[in-house]
Structures are given as structure tokens and as C-alpha cells.
XYZ file of C-alpha atoms in Angstrom:
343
model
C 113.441 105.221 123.363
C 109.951 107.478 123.737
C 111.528 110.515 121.873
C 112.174 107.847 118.681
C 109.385 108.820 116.004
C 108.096 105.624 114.858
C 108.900 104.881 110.694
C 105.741 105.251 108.884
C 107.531 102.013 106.790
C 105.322 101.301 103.755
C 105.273 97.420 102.899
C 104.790 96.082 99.386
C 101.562 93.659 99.730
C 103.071 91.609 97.157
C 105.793 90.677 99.479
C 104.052 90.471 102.089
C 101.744 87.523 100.695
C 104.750 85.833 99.078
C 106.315 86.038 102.557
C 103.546 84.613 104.338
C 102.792 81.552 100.908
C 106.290 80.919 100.597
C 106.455 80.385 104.910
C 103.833 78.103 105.005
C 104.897 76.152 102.055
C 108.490 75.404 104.386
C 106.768 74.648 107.020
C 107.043 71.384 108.655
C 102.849 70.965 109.065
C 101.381 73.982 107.397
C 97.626 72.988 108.883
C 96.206 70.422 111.277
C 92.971 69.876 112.040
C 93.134 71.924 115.785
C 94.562 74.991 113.913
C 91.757 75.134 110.851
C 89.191 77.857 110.558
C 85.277 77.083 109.965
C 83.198 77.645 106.863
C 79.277 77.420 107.152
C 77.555 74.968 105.204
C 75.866 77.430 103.891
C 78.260 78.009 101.038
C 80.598 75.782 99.068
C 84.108 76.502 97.825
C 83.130 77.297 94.233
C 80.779 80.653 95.058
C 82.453 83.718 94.441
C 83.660 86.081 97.246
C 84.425 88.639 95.371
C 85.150 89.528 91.196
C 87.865 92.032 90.242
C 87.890 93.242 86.746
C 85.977 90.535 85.603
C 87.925 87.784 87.387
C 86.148 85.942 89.880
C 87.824 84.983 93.180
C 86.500 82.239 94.126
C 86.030 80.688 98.346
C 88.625 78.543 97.297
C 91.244 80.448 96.458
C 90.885 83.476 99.352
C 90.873 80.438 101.739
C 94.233 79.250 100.530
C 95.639 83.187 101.244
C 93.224 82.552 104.380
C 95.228 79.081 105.512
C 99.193 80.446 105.123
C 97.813 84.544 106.571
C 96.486 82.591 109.329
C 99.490 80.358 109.791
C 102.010 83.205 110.110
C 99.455 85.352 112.288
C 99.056 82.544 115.056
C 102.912 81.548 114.693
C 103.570 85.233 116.141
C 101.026 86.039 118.456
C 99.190 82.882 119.200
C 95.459 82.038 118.036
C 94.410 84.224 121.142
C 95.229 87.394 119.034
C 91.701 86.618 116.935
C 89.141 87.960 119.733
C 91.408 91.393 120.568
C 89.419 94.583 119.801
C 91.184 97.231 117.395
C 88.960 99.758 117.794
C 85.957 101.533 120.008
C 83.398 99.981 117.350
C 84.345 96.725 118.978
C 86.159 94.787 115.948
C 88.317 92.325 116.264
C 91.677 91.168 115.057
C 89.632 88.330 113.385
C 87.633 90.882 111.603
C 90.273 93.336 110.397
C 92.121 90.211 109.475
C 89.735 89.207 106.825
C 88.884 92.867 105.692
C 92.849 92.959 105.125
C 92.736 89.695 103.147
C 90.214 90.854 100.617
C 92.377 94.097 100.121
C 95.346 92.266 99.475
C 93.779 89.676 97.185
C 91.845 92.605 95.978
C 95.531 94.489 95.160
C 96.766 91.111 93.191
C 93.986 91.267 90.929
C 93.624 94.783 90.037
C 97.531 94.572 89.570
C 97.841 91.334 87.380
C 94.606 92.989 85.214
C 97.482 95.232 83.727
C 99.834 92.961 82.532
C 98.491 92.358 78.957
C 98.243 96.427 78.339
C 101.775 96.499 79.863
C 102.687 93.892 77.791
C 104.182 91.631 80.632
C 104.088 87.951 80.891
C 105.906 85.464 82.865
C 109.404 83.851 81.749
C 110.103 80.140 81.446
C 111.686 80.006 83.907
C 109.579 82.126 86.246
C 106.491 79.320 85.367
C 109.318 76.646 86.811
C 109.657 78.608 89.731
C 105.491 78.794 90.171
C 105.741 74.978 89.480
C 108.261 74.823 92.406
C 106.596 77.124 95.138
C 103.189 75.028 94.510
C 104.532 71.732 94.215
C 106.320 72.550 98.013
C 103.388 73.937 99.062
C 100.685 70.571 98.342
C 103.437 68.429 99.861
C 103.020 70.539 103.185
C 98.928 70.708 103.531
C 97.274 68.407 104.965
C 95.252 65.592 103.124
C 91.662 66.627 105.849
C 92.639 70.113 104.660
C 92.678 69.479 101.029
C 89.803 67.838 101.183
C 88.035 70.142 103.750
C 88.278 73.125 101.339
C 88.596 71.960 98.360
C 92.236 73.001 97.764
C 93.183 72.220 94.114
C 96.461 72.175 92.278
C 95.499 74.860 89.765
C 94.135 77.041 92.167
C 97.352 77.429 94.295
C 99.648 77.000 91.053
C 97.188 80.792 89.831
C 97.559 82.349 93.176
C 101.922 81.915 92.828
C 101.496 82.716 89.395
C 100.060 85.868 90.277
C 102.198 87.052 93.248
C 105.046 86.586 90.820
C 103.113 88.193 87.965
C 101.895 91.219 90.516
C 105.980 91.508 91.590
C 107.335 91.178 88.018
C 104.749 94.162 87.016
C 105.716 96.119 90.118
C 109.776 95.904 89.212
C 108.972 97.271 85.553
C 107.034 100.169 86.669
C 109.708 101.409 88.890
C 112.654 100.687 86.907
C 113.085 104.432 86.426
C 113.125 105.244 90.286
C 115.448 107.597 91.458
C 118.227 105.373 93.173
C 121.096 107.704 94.026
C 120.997 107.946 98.210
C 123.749 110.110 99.622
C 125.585 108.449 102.768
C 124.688 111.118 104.582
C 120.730 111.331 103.903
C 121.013 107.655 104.745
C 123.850 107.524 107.825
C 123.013 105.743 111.029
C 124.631 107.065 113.557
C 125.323 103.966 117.073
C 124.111 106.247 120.249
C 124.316 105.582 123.922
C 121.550 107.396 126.209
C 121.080 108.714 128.907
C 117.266 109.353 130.157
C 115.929 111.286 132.641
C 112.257 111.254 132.583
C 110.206 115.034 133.799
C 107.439 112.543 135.392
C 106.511 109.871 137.980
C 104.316 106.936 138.794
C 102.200 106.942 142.230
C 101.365 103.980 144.056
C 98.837 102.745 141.781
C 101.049 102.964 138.835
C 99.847 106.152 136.773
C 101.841 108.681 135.157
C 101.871 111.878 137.318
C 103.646 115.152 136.818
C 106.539 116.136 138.959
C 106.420 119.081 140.891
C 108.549 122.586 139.969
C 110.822 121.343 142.912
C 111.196 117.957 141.904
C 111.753 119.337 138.020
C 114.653 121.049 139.323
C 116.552 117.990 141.168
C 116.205 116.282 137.682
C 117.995 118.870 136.054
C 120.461 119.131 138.623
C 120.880 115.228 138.821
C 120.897 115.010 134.325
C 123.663 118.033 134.627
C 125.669 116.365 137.485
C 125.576 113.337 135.038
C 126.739 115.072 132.224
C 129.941 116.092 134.125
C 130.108 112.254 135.054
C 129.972 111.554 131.387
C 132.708 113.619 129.810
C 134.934 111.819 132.011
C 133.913 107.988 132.204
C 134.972 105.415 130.156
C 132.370 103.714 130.562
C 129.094 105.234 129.477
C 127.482 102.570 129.014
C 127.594 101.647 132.617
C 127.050 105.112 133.892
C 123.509 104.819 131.793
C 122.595 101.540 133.189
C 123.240 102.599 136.828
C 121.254 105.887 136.055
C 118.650 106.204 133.081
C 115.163 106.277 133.477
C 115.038 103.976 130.861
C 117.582 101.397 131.738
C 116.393 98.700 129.626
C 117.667 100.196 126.022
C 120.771 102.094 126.401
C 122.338 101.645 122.909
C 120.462 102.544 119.841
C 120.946 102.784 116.224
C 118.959 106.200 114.607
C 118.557 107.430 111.239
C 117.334 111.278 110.110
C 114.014 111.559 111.351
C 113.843 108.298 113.794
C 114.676 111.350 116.874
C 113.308 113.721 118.756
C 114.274 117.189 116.298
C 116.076 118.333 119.085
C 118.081 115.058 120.170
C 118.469 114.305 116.126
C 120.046 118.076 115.669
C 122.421 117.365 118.556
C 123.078 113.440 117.458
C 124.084 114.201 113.756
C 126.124 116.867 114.789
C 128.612 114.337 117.088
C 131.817 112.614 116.115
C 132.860 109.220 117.201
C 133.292 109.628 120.853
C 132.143 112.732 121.825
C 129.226 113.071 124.530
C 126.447 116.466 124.796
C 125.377 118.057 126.971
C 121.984 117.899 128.773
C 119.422 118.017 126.025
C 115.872 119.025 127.552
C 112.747 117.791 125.531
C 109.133 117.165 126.515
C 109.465 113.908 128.525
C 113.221 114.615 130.046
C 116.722 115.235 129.908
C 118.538 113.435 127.449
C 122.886 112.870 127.438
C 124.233 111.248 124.468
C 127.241 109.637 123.417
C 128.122 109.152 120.152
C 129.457 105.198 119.576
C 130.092 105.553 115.461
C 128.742 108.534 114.046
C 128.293 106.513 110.479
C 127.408 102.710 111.561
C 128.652 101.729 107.452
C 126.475 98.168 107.651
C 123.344 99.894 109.022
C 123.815 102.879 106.552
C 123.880 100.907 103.755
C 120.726 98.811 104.887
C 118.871 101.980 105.176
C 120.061 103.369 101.470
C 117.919 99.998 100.488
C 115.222 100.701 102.568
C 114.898 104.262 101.152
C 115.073 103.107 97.402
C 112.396 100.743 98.226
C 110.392 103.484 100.019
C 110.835 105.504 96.827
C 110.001 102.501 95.027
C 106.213 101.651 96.974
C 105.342 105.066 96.674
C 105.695 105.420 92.926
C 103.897 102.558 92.790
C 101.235 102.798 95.147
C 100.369 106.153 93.505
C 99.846 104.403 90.045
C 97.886 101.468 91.539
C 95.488 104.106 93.679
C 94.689 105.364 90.209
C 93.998 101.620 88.783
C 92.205 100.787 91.908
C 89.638 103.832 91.578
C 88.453 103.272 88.204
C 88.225 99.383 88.871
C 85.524 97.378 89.272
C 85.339 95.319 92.002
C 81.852 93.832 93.512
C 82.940 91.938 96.827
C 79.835 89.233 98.276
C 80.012 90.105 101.622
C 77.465 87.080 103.069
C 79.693 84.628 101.277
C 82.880 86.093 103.261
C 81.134 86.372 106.149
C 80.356 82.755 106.132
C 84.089 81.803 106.875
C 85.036 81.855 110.817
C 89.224 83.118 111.268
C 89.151 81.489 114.396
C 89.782 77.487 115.187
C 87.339 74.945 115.269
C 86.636 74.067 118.942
């Protein structure tokens, strides 16, 4: 739906690298040969890429974060997604891809620096857990790959033991988050649309601006449709045979996912009931109103709010670690490694 603001969602980086370990770790062949990225011979696993607070990182250990990143990258979009540009400058995924890395390795380290003064270690049974996720992990890398880049046992058992470290420090600092979300700051309300857009394609395919007389038979058409609509019952139908935008019909919003004028009208519905003609930038809108409070979805998004509240507390108390840190990152040894597969 165009008029849907997209979430500025925050993600945790910790989870996000646990995700991606933990994924490759329960995979069925985590690297092959075809799949591996290059290092020049130039440099050896043991140099430093970068040191955080006085902890070196070595090429060994950003390549294992390298191996599963890469893993779940090319498992979604294919290794083809390595060459796209992101920007005018001309960089590619590959590029941003590593840059991303160091920040996220960069983001463990500065976090897991603050667990003595915070007084937080790891639990018995958390170290059993490390001993798990690394154990399942060596079983699933390949014996060229181990080899290759010098993948060690203690290395991948430090980089689980600080994910889990960098979480258990993030749950203690935002303990004291405000977690009381109304239903109704959280409700999701189940709509049915239908679209009718204020502009055209020509023959070659490009966006073009309907004419004042044209602009007028799409208001009369999205208000003969609205008459249609208070007396179908089938909506859903009417909005397939009619909307602009045929191929989503059925959509589940939250406050601030619309359009302030369709969210005003949206929030305002019972179960049921259909609006009138809504006119925004882009069209004419008619909604119907499925279940004004979807309870599963509502109830997903009071956890998703928490957890908003939650990265935001937390990001604003690492921002202040991360600027008086010190952090000197070897940029020729990082450069050295090649994303992309070996030919």
C-alpha cells in the first residue's frame, strides 16, 4: 500500500549476529569451497583488523562473523547481491557489507568492555550454552575452511561468549524500561482497500499525471464505488475487480503505518463498517474495516514497542560509550579480504 509509512524498526545488532551465528551453525553445510571469500596472501589470520579498548580483533575472528554474515546474505539474495551499487559514489553491497561488519564487531567490543564496571559475568550455565552454540557450529564448517582461515575452537567459543555477554549486558541496562503499552497505542486494526490511483503510465511505462478531466472520472468512478461498497458483501471482491492496486487488498496497520488522513479515518471504524472516499496525494482511498482490534497482531506489536523502547535506551547509552572509545581499525588489513566467491 504506497500511502503505508514505512517503520523506521530499530534492530538490536546483538541479535542480529546471534541470528545470523546461530543460522549457520544449523545449517546443513555452513561453507564449501564454491561459496568462500578470498584473503590476499598478503596478510595472515593472526594480524589485527582492528583493536577496541585495548582488545585486538584479530583476521581470524572478523572472518568467522565474515563466513555465517555471508552465509545468510547469499541464502536471501543470492551471491549476485555483492557487485549492486548502494549509492552515486559507486559502492557496492560487498563494500557496505564489510563496513557493516566492523561496526557490528566494533558494537560487541565496546559493549562487552563494560561488563567488569557493570559488574556482569556469565552464569554456568550460560558458559554451557557457549560450549553448545560452538561445539554445533565446528561440526558444521568445513575441514578446507578450517584450515583455509585458520578457524580455531577458542576463537569461535570468544565470539558466542561475547554475543551472549553483549545480550546479557543489554537486558540489565534496560530492566527499568517503561513496559506498560495500552491496547489502544498498540491496536492493529485488519483493513480492506480500495485504491484509486490520481496518475497513469504511457506507453513506455512512466508515471504521468492525469489530466483535470481525467481527475474527475476518478472521483466519480472511487464515489460510484463507495455506493457499491456500503452495499456488497463482498468487498473483498469488489476491490479485486476494481483497485488500482489489486495485488494487496487486505492489510494489517498500526498508529502511524498510514497515510494521517487514511489512519484518522481507519482508527475511527468499527468492525464492519466501510468510509467514504478518502482523497490523499496519490488517490482515492475506500476502506473497510475487517476487525478494528486484530488481538494476536496487537499483542505482537505491544512487544515490538517495548523492544523499541528497549534499543533506544540502549543505543543512547552505548552512543555515549562508543564516543569516548578507542578504537584504531587497520584498514589495508580489511581491505585485503574479498566478500565475493572465489572464481
Amino acid at each position: 500500500m504506497r500511502q503505508l509509512k514505512k517503520k523506521a524498526v530499530l534492530l538490536a545488532i546483538i541479535a542480529a549476529l546471534m541470528t545470523s551465528m546461530l543460522a549457520c551453525s544449523n545449517a546443513k553445510d555452513t561453507s564449501t569451497e564454491s561459496a568462500a571469500p578470498t584473503v590476499s596472501e598478503s596478510v595472515d589470520s593472526k594480524q589485527v583488523v582492528m583493536t577496541v579498548e585495548g582488545t585486538d580483533v584479530l583476521l581470524e575472528e572478523a572472518m568467522i562473523y565474515l563466513l555465517s554474515s555471508k552465509e545468510e546474505v547469499e541464502t536471501l539474495y543470492g551471491d549476485e547481491i555483492w557487485d549492486y551499487t548502494v549509492d552515486i559514489e559507486g559502492t557496492t553491497y560487498a563494500d557496505l557489507f564489510k563496513q557493516q561488519l566492523l561496526e557490528k564487531i566494533k558494537y560487541i567490543k565496546i559493549v562487552c568492555s563494560k561488563a567488569e564496571a557493570l559488574d556482569i559475568t556469565l552464569s554456568e550455565d550460560e558458559m554451557l550454552d557457549v560450549d553448545e552454540y560452538t561445539a554445533d557450529f565446528l561440526s558444521q564448517v568445513s575441514e578446507a575452511d578450517i584450515k583455509k582461515y585458520g578457524i580455531q575452537k577458542d576463537v569461535v567459543k570468544q565470539i558466542y561468549s561475547d554475543n551472549v555477554l553483549a545480550n546479557k549486558i543489554f537486558e540489565s541496562l534496560t530492566l527499568n524500561v517503561d513496559t506498560d503499552v495500552s491496547s489502544e497505542e498498540a491496536r492493529q486494526v485488519v483493513l480492506q482497500y480500495i485504491f484509486l490511483s490520481k496518475t497513469g503510465y504511457d506507453e513506455s511505462g512512466n508515471e504521468i499525471a492525469y489530466s483535470e478531466e481525467e481527475l474527475n472520472a476518478v472521483k466519480e468512478k472511487a464515489q460510484d464505488l463507495s455506493e457499491q461498497a456500503k452495499e456488497t458483501q463482498d468487498f473483498y471482491s469488489l476491490a479485486e475487480e476494481n483497485s488500482d492496486n489489486s495485488d494487496e487488498i487486505e492489510i494489517v496497520a498500526g498508529k502511524g503505518d498510514l497515510d494521517d488522513a487514511l489512519e484518522k479515518v481507519a482508527f475511527s471504524m468499527k468492525t464492519g463498517e466501510t468510509s467514504a472516499v478518502i482523497e490523499t496525494e496519490s488517490g482515492y482511498f475506500i476502506l473497510y474495516c475487517k476487525n478494528e482490534m486484530d488481538e494476536e497482531a496487537t499483542a505482537e506489536a505491544k512487544e515490538a514497542i517495548i523492544e523499541k523502547r528497549q534499543e533506544e535506551a540502549f543505543t543512547s547509552q552505548y552512543i555515549s560509550w562508543e564516543t569516548q572509545a578507542a578504537v584504531d581499525i587497520q584498514d589495508d588489513v580489511w581491505a585485503a579480504v574479498s566478500v565475493k566467491n572465489q572464481e
